[in-house]
Amino acid sequence: IQDVTPPSISGALAVISLEGCNAGDAPPPETTAASLEALGLVITDNCTEDALLTVSSNDVMSGSCPVVVTRTYTVTDGCGNDATVEQTI
């Protein structure tokens, strides 16, 4: 049996607006599926339990005033299938 179905992510992450001088003032990224779900997402996978899903993130900065950080979260299951969701800061 081979799992080729990526995790499912539904919902959206709220835009974060804050005052600061640079992109380093952005909050640190979430690191677990549970912490992303606490922000309002629903994450499911047909073979991997939430606690075993891995979460990584990548920030891309644009602009100078305001600085916009687009944070892309990647949720990966135990077979290497992944899904992404973006957050704007």
mmCIF file of N, CA and C in Angstrom:
data_model
loop_
_atom_site.group_PDB
_atom_site.id
_atom_site.type_symbol
_atom_site.label_atom_id
_atom_site.label_comp_id
_atom_site.label_asym_id
_atom_site.label_seq_id
_atom_site.Cartn_x
_atom_site.Cartn_y
_atom_site.Cartn_z
ATOM 1 N N ILE A 1 0.860 -1.174 0.000
ATOM 2 C CA ILE A 1 0.000 0.000 0.000
ATOM 3 C C ILE A 1 0.895 1.221 0.000
ATOM 4 N N GLN A 2 0.607 2.146 -0.903
ATOM 5 C CA GLN A 2 1.414 3.363 -1.003
ATOM 6 C C GLN A 2 0.531 4.589 -0.837
ATOM 7 N N ASP A 3 0.942 5.485 0.043
ATOM 8 C CA ASP A 3 0.216 6.734 0.278
ATOM 9 C C ASP A 3 0.762 7.795 -0.675
ATOM 10 N N VAL A 4 -0.067 8.248 -1.604
ATOM 11 C CA VAL A 4 0.342 9.306 -2.533
ATOM 12 C C VAL A 4 -0.553 10.540 -2.383
ATOM 13 N N THR A 5 -1.362 10.567 -1.331
ATOM 14 C CA THR A 5 -2.288 11.670 -1.105
ATOM 15 C C THR A 5 -1.682 12.658 -0.112
ATOM 16 N N PRO A 6 -1.574 13.933 -0.496
ATOM 17 C CA PRO A 6 -1.006 14.922 0.434
ATOM 18 C C PRO A 6 -1.984 15.238 1.562
ATOM 19 N N PRO A 7 -1.479 15.812 2.645
ATOM 20 C CA PRO A 7 -2.374 16.266 3.703
ATOM 21 C C PRO A 7 -3.361 17.299 3.144
ATOM 22 N N SER A 8 -4.485 17.421 3.801
ATOM 23 C CA SER A 8 -5.491 18.409 3.420
ATOM 24 C C SER A 8 -5.448 19.557 4.427
ATOM 25 N N ILE A 9 -5.393 20.784 3.909
ATOM 26 C CA ILE A 9 -5.408 21.966 4.764
ATOM 27 C C ILE A 9 -6.597 22.816 4.343
ATOM 28 N N SER A 10 -7.494 23.110 5.289
ATOM 29 C CA SER A 10 -8.607 24.001 4.980
ATOM 30 C C SER A 10 -8.627 25.130 5.996
ATOM 31 N N GLY A 11 -9.239 26.234 5.591
ATOM 32 C CA GLY A 11 -9.252 27.419 6.424
ATOM 33 C C GLY A 11 -8.163 28.372 5.955
ATOM 34 N N ALA A 12 -8.009 29.451 6.669
ATOM 35 C CA ALA A 12 -7.005 30.457 6.310
ATOM 36 C C ALA A 12 -6.358 31.010 7.571
ATOM 37 N N LEU A 13 -5.117 31.392 7.437
ATOM 38 C CA LEU A 13 -4.412 32.034 8.539
ATOM 39 C C LEU A 13 -4.666 33.536 8.469
ATOM 40 N N ALA A 14 -4.961 34.129 9.596
ATOM 41 C CA ALA A 14 -5.243 35.560 9.649
ATOM 42 C C ALA A 14 -4.005 36.370 9.267
ATOM 43 N N VAL A 15 -4.247 37.493 8.605
ATOM 44 C CA VAL A 15 -3.173 38.436 8.311
ATOM 45 C C VAL A 15 -2.731 39.051 9.632
ATOM 46 N N ILE A 16 -1.426 39.158 9.820
ATOM 47 C CA ILE A 16 -0.884 39.769 11.030
ATOM 48 C C ILE A 16 -0.330 41.142 10.662
ATOM 49 N N SER A 17 -0.837 42.169 11.320
ATOM 50 C CA SER A 17 -0.326 43.524 11.121
ATOM 51 C C SER A 17 0.307 43.969 12.429
ATOM 52 N N LEU A 18 1.552 44.412 12.344
ATOM 53 C CA LEU A 18 2.215 44.886 13.547
ATOM 54 C C LEU A 18 3.186 45.992 13.208
ATOM 55 N N GLU A 19 3.554 46.719 14.238
ATOM 56 C CA GLU A 19 4.485 47.822 14.054
ATOM 57 C C GLU A 19 5.880 47.341 14.368
ATOM 58 N N GLY A 20 6.823 47.776 13.566
ATOM 59 C CA GLY A 20 8.211 47.407 13.774
ATOM 60 C C GLY A 20 9.064 48.043 12.706
ATOM 61 N N CYS A 21 10.335 47.778 12.769
ATOM 62 C CA CYS A 21 11.275 48.405 11.847
ATOM 63 C C CYS A 21 11.793 47.470 10.775
ATOM 64 N N ASN A 22 11.676 46.165 10.978
ATOM 65 C CA ASN A 22 12.193 45.237 9.976
ATOM 66 C C ASN A 22 11.461 43.903 10.066
ATOM 67 N N ALA A 23 11.733 43.057 9.128
ATOM 68 C CA ALA A 23 11.052 41.762 9.057
ATOM 69 C C ALA A 23 11.339 40.893 10.278
ATOM 70 N N GLY A 24 12.432 41.152 10.963
ATOM 71 C CA GLY A 24 12.762 40.393 12.167
ATOM 72 C C GLY A 24 11.783 40.610 13.303
ATOM 73 N N ASP A 25 10.932 41.643 13.188
ATOM 74 C CA ASP A 25 9.917 41.896 14.203
ATOM 75 C C ASP A 25 8.706 40.971 14.053
ATOM 76 N N ALA A 26 8.665 40.200 12.969
ATOM 77 C CA ALA A 26 7.557 39.253 12.754
ATOM 78 C C ALA A 26 7.614 38.168 13.822
ATOM 79 N N PRO A 27 6.458 37.635 14.219
ATOM 80 C CA PRO A 27 6.463 36.554 15.209
ATOM 81 C C PRO A 27 7.150 35.318 14.648
ATOM 82 N N PRO A 28 7.697 34.471 15.512
ATOM 83 C CA PRO A 28 8.336 33.251 15.025
ATOM 84 C C PRO A 28 7.296 32.337 14.379
ATOM 85 N N PRO A 29 7.723 31.499 13.440
ATOM 86 C CA PRO A 29 6.780 30.595 12.774
ATOM 87 C C PRO A 29 6.306 29.479 13.710
ATOM 88 N N GLU A 30 5.132 28.977 13.404
ATOM 89 C CA GLU A 30 4.601 27.806 14.115
ATOM 90 C C GLU A 30 5.407 26.585 13.670
ATOM 91 N N THR A 31 5.461 25.567 14.530
ATOM 92 C CA THR A 31 6.294 24.405 14.216
ATOM 93 C C THR A 31 5.558 23.071 14.255
ATOM 94 N N THR A 32 4.268 23.096 14.605
ATOM 95 C CA THR A 32 3.512 21.840 14.669
ATOM 96 C C THR A 32 2.151 22.013 13.996
ATOM 97 N N ALA A 33 1.583 20.895 13.584
ATOM 98 C CA ALA A 33 0.242 20.926 13.009
ATOM 99 C C ALA A 33 -0.757 21.420 14.054
ATOM 100 N N ALA A 34 -0.573 21.026 15.299
ATOM 101 C CA ALA A 34 -1.487 21.452 16.365
ATOM 102 C C ALA A 34 -1.464 22.967 16.539
ATOM 103 N N SER A 35 -0.284 23.572 16.449
ATOM 104 C CA SER A 35 -0.210 25.028 16.621
ATOM 105 C C SER A 35 -0.840 25.752 15.438
ATOM 106 N N LEU A 36 -0.735 25.191 14.230
ATOM 107 C CA LEU A 36 -1.417 25.781 13.079
ATOM 108 C C LEU A 36 -2.926 25.622 13.215
ATOM 109 N N GLU A 37 -3.369 24.479 13.732
ATOM 110 C CA GLU A 37 -4.804 24.271 13.938
ATOM 111 C C GLU A 37 -5.342 25.231 15.002
ATOM 112 N N ALA A 38 -4.532 25.561 15.988
ATOM 113 C CA ALA A 38 -4.951 26.516 17.015
ATOM 114 C C ALA A 38 -5.177 27.905 16.415
ATOM 115 N N LEU A 39 -4.573 28.164 15.257
ATOM 116 C CA LEU A 39 -4.756 29.448 14.570
ATOM 117 C C LEU A 39 -5.945 29.419 13.605
ATOM 118 N N GLY A 40 -6.659 28.300 13.551
ATOM 119 C CA GLY A 40 -7.872 28.244 12.758
ATOM 120 C C GLY A 40 -7.853 27.321 11.555
ATOM 121 N N LEU A 41 -6.753 26.637 11.297
ATOM 122 C CA LEU A 41 -6.710 25.696 10.174
ATOM 123 C C LEU A 41 -7.250 24.335 10.593
ATOM 124 N N VAL A 42 -7.714 23.580 9.621
ATOM 125 C CA VAL A 42 -8.065 22.176 9.835
ATOM 126 C C VAL A 42 -7.111 21.378 8.951
ATOM 127 N N ILE A 43 -6.302 20.529 9.574
ATOM 128 C CA ILE A 43 -5.303 19.739 8.854
ATOM 129 C C ILE A 43 -5.615 18.262 9.069
ATOM 130 N N THR A 44 -5.740 17.531 7.960
ATOM 131 C CA THR A 44 -5.997 16.100 8.052
ATOM 132 C C THR A 44 -5.104 15.364 7.059
ATOM 133 N N ASP A 45 -4.862 14.106 7.354
ATOM 134 C CA ASP A 45 -4.110 13.250 6.438
ATOM 135 C C ASP A 45 -4.698 11.857 6.537
ATOM 136 N N ASN A 46 -4.728 11.152 5.414
ATOM 137 C CA ASN A 46 -5.368 9.843 5.412
ATOM 138 C C ASN A 46 -4.532 8.750 6.076
ATOM 139 N N CYS A 47 -3.226 8.976 6.292
ATOM 140 C CA CYS A 47 -2.400 7.918 6.870
ATOM 141 C C CYS A 47 -1.556 8.358 8.071
ATOM 142 N N THR A 48 -1.312 9.648 8.216
ATOM 143 C CA THR A 48 -0.406 10.125 9.266
ATOM 144 C C THR A 48 -1.186 10.911 10.305
ATOM 145 N N GLU A 49 -0.999 10.566 11.580
ATOM 146 C CA GLU A 49 -1.637 11.304 12.666
ATOM 147 C C GLU A 49 -1.074 12.718 12.725
ATOM 148 N N ASP A 50 -1.892 13.673 13.181
ATOM 149 C CA ASP A 50 -1.463 15.077 13.270
ATOM 150 C C ASP A 50 -0.128 15.229 13.998
ATOM 151 N N ALA A 51 0.040 14.501 15.089
ATOM 152 C CA ALA A 51 1.255 14.640 15.894
ATOM 153 C C ALA A 51 2.505 14.212 15.131
ATOM 154 N N LEU A 52 2.338 13.410 14.071
ATOM 155 C CA LEU A 52 3.486 12.927 13.305
ATOM 156 C C LEU A 52 3.713 13.711 12.010
ATOM 157 N N LEU A 53 2.825 14.659 11.690
ATOM 158 C CA LEU A 53 3.042 15.516 10.523
ATOM 159 C C LEU A 53 4.176 16.486 10.841
ATOM 160 N N THR A 54 5.000 16.775 9.851
ATOM 161 C CA THR A 54 6.061 17.763 10.071
ATOM 162 C C THR A 54 5.659 19.089 9.442
ATOM 163 N N VAL A 55 6.056 20.166 10.088
ATOM 164 C CA VAL A 55 5.734 21.509 9.629
ATOM 165 C C VAL A 55 7.031 22.281 9.449
ATOM 166 N N SER A 56 7.193 22.874 8.273
ATOM 167 C CA SER A 56 8.332 23.752 8.025
ATOM 168 C C SER A 56 7.782 25.054 7.459
ATOM 169 N N SER A 57 8.619 26.074 7.440
ATOM 170 C CA SER A 57 8.154 27.364 6.919
ATOM 171 C C SER A 57 9.277 28.068 6.180
ATOM 172 N N ASN A 58 8.856 28.987 5.321
ATOM 173 C CA ASN A 58 9.796 29.804 4.565
ATOM 174 C C ASN A 58 9.214 31.214 4.482
ATOM 175 N N ASP A 59 10.020 32.218 4.818
ATOM 176 C CA ASP A 59 9.582 33.607 4.761
ATOM 177 C C ASP A 59 10.202 34.300 3.557
ATOM 178 N N VAL A 60 9.369 35.033 2.816
ATOM 179 C CA VAL A 60 9.837 35.858 1.705
ATOM 180 C C VAL A 60 9.413 37.292 2.009
ATOM 181 N N MET A 61 10.384 38.197 2.035
ATOM 182 C CA MET A 61 10.117 39.584 2.360
ATOM 183 C C MET A 61 10.070 40.432 1.098
ATOM 184 N N SER A 62 9.165 41.414 1.091
ATOM 185 C CA SER A 62 9.094 42.347 -0.023
ATOM 186 C C SER A 62 8.768 43.732 0.518
ATOM 187 N N GLY A 63 9.114 44.740 -0.265
ATOM 188 C CA GLY A 63 8.834 46.114 0.129
ATOM 189 C C GLY A 63 9.813 46.638 1.156
ATOM 190 N N SER A 64 9.701 47.939 1.421
ATOM 191 C CA SER A 64 10.579 48.538 2.422
ATOM 192 C C SER A 64 9.786 49.304 3.476
ATOM 193 N N CYS A 65 8.662 49.854 3.122
ATOM 194 C CA CYS A 65 7.830 50.545 4.100
ATOM 195 C C CYS A 65 6.410 50.621 3.552
ATOM 196 N N PRO A 66 5.605 49.666 3.817
ATOM 197 C CA PRO A 66 5.776 48.605 4.814
ATOM 198 C C PRO A 66 6.559 47.417 4.257
ATOM 199 N N VAL A 67 7.121 46.658 5.169
ATOM 200 C CA VAL A 67 7.730 45.379 4.819
ATOM 201 C C VAL A 67 6.623 44.336 4.891
ATOM 202 N N VAL A 68 6.489 43.539 3.856
ATOM 203 C CA VAL A 68 5.485 42.468 3.840
ATOM 204 C C VAL A 68 6.236 41.138 3.852
ATOM 205 N N VAL A 69 5.886 40.309 4.805
ATOM 206 C CA VAL A 69 6.467 38.973 4.906
ATOM 207 C C VAL A 69 5.384 37.981 4.493
ATOM 208 N N THR A 70 5.676 37.197 3.467
ATOM 209 C CA THR A 70 4.783 36.104 3.085
ATOM 210 C C THR A 70 5.408 34.826 3.625
ATOM 211 N N ARG A 71 4.741 34.243 4.598
ATOM 212 C CA ARG A 71 5.242 33.021 5.241
ATOM 213 C C ARG A 71 4.480 31.838 4.656
ATOM 214 N N THR A 72 5.216 30.908 4.088
ATOM 215 C CA THR A 72 4.621 29.698 3.529
ATOM 216 C C THR A 72 4.920 28.536 4.457
ATOM 217 N N TYR A 73 3.867 27.927 4.969
ATOM 218 C CA TYR A 73 3.997 26.727 5.795
ATOM 219 C C TYR A 73 3.819 25.509 4.899
ATOM 220 N N THR A 74 4.681 24.506 5.091
ATOM 221 C CA THR A 74 4.570 23.238 4.385
ATOM 222 C C THR A 74 4.324 22.143 5.418
ATOM 223 N N VAL A 75 3.232 21.410 5.223
ATOM 224 C CA VAL A 75 2.882 20.302 6.110
ATOM 225 C C VAL A 75 3.148 19.019 5.334
ATOM 226 N N THR A 76 3.988 18.150 5.903
ATOM 227 C CA THR A 76 4.420 16.932 5.223
ATOM 228 C C THR A 76 4.018 15.706 6.032
ATOM 229 N N ASP A 77 3.472 14.703 5.327
ATOM 230 C CA ASP A 77 3.088 13.470 6.015
ATOM 231 C C ASP A 77 4.261 12.488 6.050
ATOM 232 N N GLY A 78 4.024 11.337 6.642
ATOM 233 C CA GLY A 78 5.071 10.337 6.823
ATOM 234 C C GLY A 78 5.610 9.739 5.537
ATOM 235 N N CYS A 79 4.915 9.919 4.412
ATOM 236 C CA CYS A 79 5.361 9.383 3.128
ATOM 237 C C CYS A 79 5.952 10.457 2.218
ATOM 238 N N GLY A 80 6.128 11.662 2.761
ATOM 239 C CA GLY A 80 6.746 12.729 1.963
ATOM 240 C C GLY A 80 5.779 13.549 1.135
ATOM 241 N N ASN A 81 4.474 13.300 1.244
ATOM 242 C CA ASN A 81 3.493 14.117 0.535
ATOM 243 C C ASN A 81 3.300 15.410 1.305
ATOM 244 N N ASP A 82 3.162 16.542 0.607
ATOM 245 C CA ASP A 82 3.026 17.794 1.334
ATOM 246 C C ASP A 82 1.958 18.708 0.754
ATOM 247 N N ALA A 83 1.548 19.656 1.584
ATOM 248 C CA ALA A 83 0.580 20.676 1.218
ATOM 249 C C ALA A 83 1.064 21.980 1.850
ATOM 250 N N THR A 84 0.678 23.108 1.243
ATOM 251 C CA THR A 84 1.138 24.396 1.760
ATOM 252 C C THR A 84 -0.025 25.333 2.040
ATOM 253 N N VAL A 85 0.267 26.302 2.895
ATOM 254 C CA VAL A 85 -0.669 27.378 3.206
ATOM 255 C C VAL A 85 0.183 28.628 3.476
ATOM 256 N N GLU A 86 -0.331 29.795 3.057
ATOM 257 C CA GLU A 86 0.425 31.037 3.229
ATOM 258 C C GLU A 86 -0.213 31.941 4.269
ATOM 259 N N GLN A 87 0.650 32.742 4.901
ATOM 260 C CA GLN A 87 0.217 33.761 5.844
ATOM 261 C C GLN A 87 0.933 35.055 5.493
ATOM 262 N N THR A 88 0.214 36.171 5.531
ATOM 263 C CA THR A 88 0.806 37.471 5.267
ATOM 264 C C THR A 88 1.009 38.205 6.593
ATOM 265 N N ILE A 89 2.215 38.720 6.743
ATOM 266 C CA ILE A 89 2.566 39.461 7.967
ATOM 267 C C ILE A 89 3.033 40.838 7.534
#
